[in-house]
Coordinates of C-alpha atoms in Angstrom, one line a residue:
Chain A
M1 CA 117.8 124.2 113.0
K2 CA 115.5 124.6 110.0
I3 CA 113.8 121.7 108.3
T4 CA 111.8 122.0 105.1
M5 CA 109.0 119.6 104.4
I6 CA 107.6 119.2 101.0
N7 CA 104.2 117.8 100.6
G8 CA 104.0 116.2 97.1
S9 CA 100.4 115.1 97.2
P10 CA 98.2 116.5 94.4
K11 CA 95.1 116.4 96.5
P12 CA 94.0 119.9 97.6
G13 CA 92.1 118.7 100.8
E14 CA 93.3 116.3 103.4
N15 CA 95.9 113.9 102.1
N16 CA 98.0 111.0 103.5
S17 CA 101.3 112.8 102.9
G18 CA 99.9 115.7 105.0
T19 CA 98.9 113.3 107.8
L20 CA 102.4 111.7 107.8
I21 CA 104.1 115.2 107.8
K22 CA 101.9 116.3 110.7
Y23 CA 103.0 113.3 112.8
L24 CA 106.6 113.7 111.8
T25 CA 106.5 117.4 112.7
S26 CA 105.1 116.6 116.1
L27 CA 108.2 114.5 116.8
I28 CA 110.7 117.1 115.8
N29 CA 109.0 120.2 117.0
E30 CA 111.9 121.6 118.8
N31 CA 113.2 122.6 115.4
E32 CA 111.8 125.2 113.0
T33 CA 109.8 123.4 110.3
D34 CA 108.3 124.9 107.1
V35 CA 105.8 122.9 105.2
Y36 CA 105.1 123.6 101.5
N37 CA 102.4 121.9 99.5
I38 CA 103.8 122.1 96.0
S39 CA 100.5 121.3 94.2
K40 CA 98.7 124.1 96.0
L41 CA 101.1 126.9 95.5
K42 CA 103.8 128.1 93.2
L43 CA 106.8 128.8 95.4
S44 CA 108.0 132.4 95.3
D45 CA 111.7 133.4 95.1
M46 CA 111.5 134.4 98.7
Q47 CA 110.3 130.9 99.7
F48 CA 113.1 129.4 97.8
E49 CA 115.5 131.7 99.7
E50 CA 114.0 130.4 103.0
M51 CA 114.4 126.8 101.8
K52 CA 118.0 127.4 101.1
K53 CA 118.6 127.9 104.8
S54 CA 117.4 124.5 105.8
S55 CA 119.6 121.7 107.0
A56 CA 117.2 119.0 105.8
L57 CA 114.7 118.6 103.1
V58 CA 111.9 116.1 103.7
F59 CA 109.7 115.0 100.8
A60 CA 106.4 113.2 101.6
F61 CA 104.5 112.0 98.5
P62 CA 102.3 109.3 97.1
L63 CA 103.7 106.6 94.7
Y64 CA 102.3 107.2 91.2
V65 CA 102.6 104.2 88.8
D66 CA 105.8 102.8 90.3
G67 CA 107.6 106.2 90.6
I68 CA 107.6 109.8 91.5
P69 CA 104.4 111.7 90.4
S70 CA 105.0 113.9 87.4
H71 CA 104.3 117.2 89.2
L72 CA 106.8 116.4 91.9
L73 CA 109.3 115.4 89.2
R74 CA 108.9 118.9 87.6
F75 CA 109.6 120.5 91.0
L76 CA 112.7 118.3 91.6
M77 CA 114.1 119.3 88.2
R78 CA 113.6 122.9 89.0
L79 CA 115.3 122.5 92.4
E80 CA 118.2 120.8 90.7
R81 CA 118.6 123.5 88.1
M82 CA 118.6 126.2 90.8
D83 CA 121.7 124.7 92.3
V84 CA 121.3 126.7 95.5
F85 CA 121.6 124.2 98.4
D86 CA 124.7 123.5 100.5
K87 CA 126.0 120.1 99.7
N88 CA 125.6 119.0 103.3
T89 CA 121.8 119.5 103.1
M90 CA 120.3 116.2 104.1
V91 CA 117.5 114.6 102.0
Y92 CA 114.8 112.4 103.5
C93 CA 111.6 111.0 102.0
I94 CA 108.4 109.3 103.1
V95 CA 106.6 107.6 100.2
N96 CA 103.2 106.0 100.6
N97 CA 101.5 103.7 98.1
G98 CA 98.1 102.2 97.4
F99 CA 99.3 98.6 97.4
F100 CA 99.7 96.6 100.6
E101 CA 103.4 96.2 100.6
G102 CA 105.6 99.1 101.6
K103 CA 108.4 97.5 99.6
Q104 CA 106.7 98.6 96.3
N105 CA 107.9 102.1 97.0
H106 CA 111.5 101.1 96.4
I107 CA 111.8 102.4 92.8
A108 CA 110.6 105.9 93.8
V109 CA 113.1 105.8 96.6
S110 CA 115.9 105.0 94.1
Q111 CA 114.7 107.9 91.9
M112 CA 115.0 110.2 94.9
K113 CA 118.5 109.0 95.6
N114 CA 119.4 109.6 92.0
W115 CA 118.0 113.1 92.3
C116 CA 120.0 113.6 95.5
I117 CA 123.2 112.8 93.6
A118 CA 122.3 114.9 90.6
A119 CA 121.5 117.9 92.9
G120 CA 124.7 117.3 94.8
L121 CA 123.0 116.8 98.2
T122 CA 123.5 114.2 101.0
W123 CA 121.2 111.3 101.3
G124 CA 119.5 110.7 104.7
Q125 CA 116.9 108.0 104.7
A126 CA 113.6 106.9 103.2
V127 CA 110.5 105.3 104.6
G128 CA 108.2 103.5 102.2
I129 CA 104.7 102.9 103.6
G130 CA 102.2 100.3 102.2
A131 CA 98.4 100.6 102.2
G132 CA 98.4 104.4 102.4
E133 CA 94.7 104.5 101.6
M134 CA 94.0 102.9 105.0
L135 CA 95.3 106.0 106.8
P136 CA 92.1 108.1 106.6
F137 CA 90.2 105.2 108.3
L138 CA 92.7 105.0 111.1
K139 CA 92.5 108.6 112.2
N140 CA 91.5 107.6 115.8
I141 CA 94.4 105.2 116.2
P142 CA 97.7 106.8 117.2
F143 CA 100.8 106.1 115.2
G144 CA 102.8 103.2 116.7
Y145 CA 99.6 101.3 117.8
G146 CA 97.4 98.6 116.2
P147 CA 97.4 98.7 112.3
N148 CA 99.6 101.9 112.6
K149 CA 102.3 100.1 114.6
N150 CA 104.8 99.6 111.9
T151 CA 104.3 103.0 110.2
G152 CA 104.6 104.7 113.6
K153 CA 107.9 102.9 114.4
A154 CA 109.4 103.8 111.0
I155 CA 108.4 107.5 111.3
N156 CA 109.9 107.6 114.8
E157 CA 113.2 106.3 113.5
I158 CA 113.4 108.7 110.6
A159 CA 112.4 111.5 113.0
N160 CA 115.4 110.7 115.2
N161 CA 117.7 110.7 112.2
I162 CA 116.3 114.0 111.0
K163 CA 116.8 115.6 114.4
T164 CA 120.5 114.6 114.4
L165 CA 121.0 115.0 110.7
K166 CA 122.1 111.4 110.4
S167 CA 121.7 108.8 107.6
G168 CA 119.9 105.5 108.1
D169 CA 118.9 102.4 106.2
D170 CA 115.7 102.7 104.2
L171 CA 112.6 101.3 105.9
F172 CA 109.8 99.6 104.0
V173 CA 106.7 98.9 106.1
S174 CA 103.3 97.3 105.6
P175 CA 100.4 97.8 108.0
N176 CA 100.1 95.6 111.1
W177 CA 96.9 94.1 109.6
P178 CA 96.1 90.9 107.6
R179 CA 96.5 91.4 103.9
F180 CA 93.4 89.4 102.9
L181 CA 91.3 91.6 105.2
W182 CA 92.7 94.8 103.7
K183 CA 92.0 93.4 100.2
M184 CA 88.3 92.6 101.1
Q185 CA 87.9 96.0 102.7
G186 CA 89.4 97.7 99.7
T187 CA 86.8 96.0 97.4
R188 CA 84.0 97.1 99.7
I189 CA 85.2 100.7 99.8
W190 CA 85.6 101.0 96.0
N191 CA 82.0 99.7 95.6
M192 CA 80.7 102.1 98.3
R193 CA 82.4 105.1 96.7
A194 CA 81.0 104.1 93.3
K195 CA 77.5 103.8 94.8
K196 CA 77.8 107.4 96.1
N197 CA 78.4 108.5 92.5
G198 CA 75.2 106.7 91.4
L199 CA 77.0 103.7 89.9
R200 CA 76.4 100.0 90.4
E201 CA 79.2 97.6 91.2
T202 CA 79.0 96.2 87.6
D203 CA 79.5 99.7 86.2
L204 CA 83.1 99.8 87.5
Y205 CA 84.0 97.1 85.0
N206 CA 83.0 99.2 82.0
Chain B
M1 CA 97.6 99.2 66.7
N2 CA 100.9 100.6 67.9
L3 CA 101.2 103.5 70.4
M4 CA 104.1 105.8 70.7
I5 CA 104.4 108.2 73.7
H6 CA 107.3 110.6 73.3
D7 CA 108.7 113.8 74.6
L8 CA 110.7 115.0 71.6
D9 CA 109.9 118.3 69.8
N10 CA 107.7 117.7 66.8
G11 CA 110.4 118.7 64.2
L12 CA 112.9 116.2 65.5
F13 CA 110.2 113.5 65.9
K14 CA 109.2 113.8 62.2
K15 CA 112.9 113.6 61.2
L16 CA 113.4 110.5 63.2
F17 CA 110.2 108.5 62.7
K18 CA 107.9 107.6 59.9
T19 CA 104.4 107.2 61.3
S20 CA 101.6 105.2 59.7
K21 CA 97.9 105.0 60.1
D22 CA 98.4 102.1 62.4
M23 CA 100.4 104.3 64.8
H24 CA 98.8 106.4 67.5
V25 CA 101.3 109.1 68.6
I26 CA 101.0 111.0 71.9
S27 CA 103.1 114.1 72.1
N28 CA 103.4 117.1 74.2
D29 CA 101.1 119.9 73.1
G30 CA 101.6 121.8 76.4
S31 CA 98.0 121.3 77.6
I32 CA 98.4 118.1 79.7
Q33 CA 97.2 118.4 83.3
R34 CA 98.6 116.4 86.2
C35 CA 96.6 113.6 87.8
I36 CA 94.9 114.9 90.8
G37 CA 94.5 111.6 92.6
C38 CA 90.7 111.8 92.6
F39 CA 90.2 108.1 91.4
G40 CA 87.3 109.5 89.2
C41 CA 88.6 107.2 86.4
W42 CA 87.7 104.2 88.6
I43 CA 84.6 105.2 90.5
K44 CA 83.0 108.1 88.7
T45 CA 83.5 107.6 84.9
P46 CA 85.0 104.1 85.0
G47 CA 87.7 103.7 82.3
K48 CA 88.0 107.4 81.5
C49 CA 89.8 110.3 83.3
V50 CA 87.5 113.2 84.4
L51 CA 90.0 115.9 83.4
K52 CA 89.1 117.2 79.9
D53 CA 92.4 118.1 78.2
G54 CA 92.7 115.6 75.4
Y55 CA 94.8 113.2 77.4
N56 CA 91.8 111.7 79.2
N57 CA 91.3 108.6 77.2
M58 CA 94.5 106.7 77.8
G59 CA 92.9 103.5 79.2
E60 CA 90.8 103.0 76.0
I61 CA 93.8 103.8 73.8
L62 CA 96.0 101.2 75.7
S63 CA 93.2 98.6 75.4
K64 CA 93.5 98.7 71.6
T65 CA 97.3 98.7 71.5
D66 CA 99.6 95.8 70.6
N67 CA 102.9 97.6 71.2
I68 CA 103.6 100.5 73.5
I69 CA 106.7 102.4 72.5
I70 CA 107.9 105.0 74.9
I71 CA 110.7 107.5 74.0
S72 CA 111.8 109.6 76.9
R73 CA 114.6 111.5 78.4
C74 CA 115.9 109.6 81.4
C75 CA 115.4 111.7 84.5
Y76 CA 116.8 110.2 87.8
G77 CA 116.2 106.7 86.4
G78 CA 112.6 107.4 85.3
Y79 CA 110.7 109.2 82.5
S80 CA 110.7 112.9 81.8
P81 CA 107.8 114.8 83.4
F82 CA 105.6 114.8 80.3
V83 CA 105.9 111.1 79.7
K84 CA 105.4 110.3 83.4
N85 CA 102.3 112.6 83.3
V86 CA 100.8 110.5 80.5
I87 CA 101.6 107.3 82.4
D88 CA 100.1 108.8 85.6
R89 CA 96.9 109.6 83.6
S90 CA 96.7 106.0 82.4
I91 CA 95.5 104.1 85.4
S92 CA 92.0 103.8 84.0
Y93 CA 93.5 101.0 82.0
L94 CA 93.3 99.0 85.2
L95 CA 90.5 98.2 87.7
P96 CA 90.6 99.6 91.3
F97 CA 90.4 96.0 92.6
F98 CA 93.4 94.1 93.7
K99 CA 95.0 90.7 92.8
T100 CA 98.1 89.0 94.2
K101 CA 100.9 88.2 91.9
N102 CA 104.4 86.9 93.1
N103 CA 103.1 87.5 96.6
E104 CA 102.6 91.3 95.9
T105 CA 99.3 93.1 95.4
H106 CA 98.6 94.7 92.1
H107 CA 95.5 96.0 90.3
K108 CA 93.3 93.7 88.3
P109 CA 93.2 94.4 84.5
R110 CA 90.1 96.0 83.0
Y111 CA 90.8 94.6 79.5
K112 CA 91.6 91.1 78.3
K113 CA 94.0 92.1 75.5
R114 CA 97.7 92.4 76.5
C115 CA 100.4 94.4 74.8
A116 CA 104.2 94.6 74.7
L117 CA 106.1 97.5 76.1
S118 CA 109.4 98.9 74.8
V119 CA 111.1 101.9 76.4
Y120 CA 113.8 103.9 74.8
F121 CA 115.6 106.2 77.2
Y122 CA 117.9 108.9 76.0
G123 CA 120.3 111.3 77.8
E124 CA 123.9 112.3 77.7
H125 CA 124.8 111.6 81.3
I126 CA 122.7 108.6 82.4
T127 CA 124.5 107.0 85.3
R128 CA 124.8 103.3 85.9
Q129 CA 122.6 103.7 89.0
E130 CA 119.9 105.5 86.9
M131 CA 120.0 102.7 84.4
D132 CA 119.4 100.1 87.2
T133 CA 116.5 102.2 88.5
A134 CA 115.0 102.6 85.0
R135 CA 115.2 98.9 84.4
D136 CA 113.4 98.2 87.7
L137 CA 110.8 100.8 86.8
V138 CA 109.9 99.2 83.4
K139 CA 109.9 95.8 84.9
A140 CA 107.4 97.0 87.6
H141 CA 105.3 98.5 84.8
G142 CA 105.4 95.1 83.1
V143 CA 103.7 93.6 86.1
N144 CA 101.3 96.5 86.9
F145 CA 100.2 97.1 83.3
N146 CA 99.9 93.3 82.7
V147 CA 102.1 93.4 79.6
S148 CA 103.1 90.3 77.6
E149 CA 106.8 91.3 77.3
W150 CA 108.9 94.4 78.0
N151 CA 112.4 95.7 77.1
V152 CA 114.5 98.8 77.8
A153 CA 117.3 100.5 75.9
F154 CA 119.5 103.5 76.5
Y155 CA 120.9 106.0 74.1
K156 CA 123.3 109.0 74.5
S157 CA 121.1 111.3 72.5
S158 CA 117.6 111.3 70.9
E159 CA 119.3 111.6 67.4
E160 CA 120.8 108.1 68.0
L161 CA 117.3 106.7 67.9
L162 CA 117.1 107.0 64.1
G163 CA 116.4 103.5 62.8
E164 CA 116.6 102.0 66.2
V165 CA 113.0 101.8 67.1
K166 CA 111.7 98.5 65.9
I167 CA 108.0 98.2 65.3
K168 CA 106.6 94.7 64.8

């Protein structure tokens, strides 16, 4: 079975959507998976031909101002216009956001469902992950453990549904970590990153 | 000042709306770049986007605005790609730091002044579900952009907007 994963992150280097795709791929590796990073490459007709053969499309992307980032939206509209997929093709998505609460991804998930209807495909499941910006700091902690416990569990569940092409309830998860601590760490990290750019803390309020 | 962000072609826009000196209009000249998620507008050049394409000063523009008027085709219960691109490039309006409101985390505002937000969606086949999503989206913007009030309206075509956009 062929599964197409679409990385909707605009970041050229390492990105959270890529990290989540990597983990998901490790769980479904008995299947053929193709990963496309839409911000890096312009897909060729041949790649679209390949995509057509997939039983499932998995979109992993960051939440941008309460919704789907504009570059991914352009891509989705292109896919809809092409009208090439079989109507049984399943659509799954994994959205991560910068706020603590995974629930804040729910509007982007609704937009993906609306797209799925417009494109005439079959809805599978969504996972919405909070505090996505924590992921790079948790590289040494496996998914399913510690702060990554809830994220890991949710990805495991969507992976099982993808493997069997089943639908499931949407899952919204926040990290297994105190929110006040995350907030404090966030402030420290922004200030540290500003300092690296030669700025003082007060400069950030310009 | 009033701010209008729209995705109409310029001929139609001129036919539908009279603009004044008090109105800042942001339209699609084809040069807008996508947000690259670098956070430069927060930690490198605070308050300003690092991409130089003429759409890099949204934070400052919003800080001077009393009313934001958005006119957009409704796409899957959200904005069209151009309008969303402008919004995505507007996060310099906020600070990177977090606050908690209604038991949810959001970004702290950079500016004291607050503005009102009116969104006019158009499209021939907007479904009920898309309308619900669009209302949720604008409501969430209301919280995240710290606006004083917000409202949403739907129209079957952009031509129907003639005389409909109320500017205080």
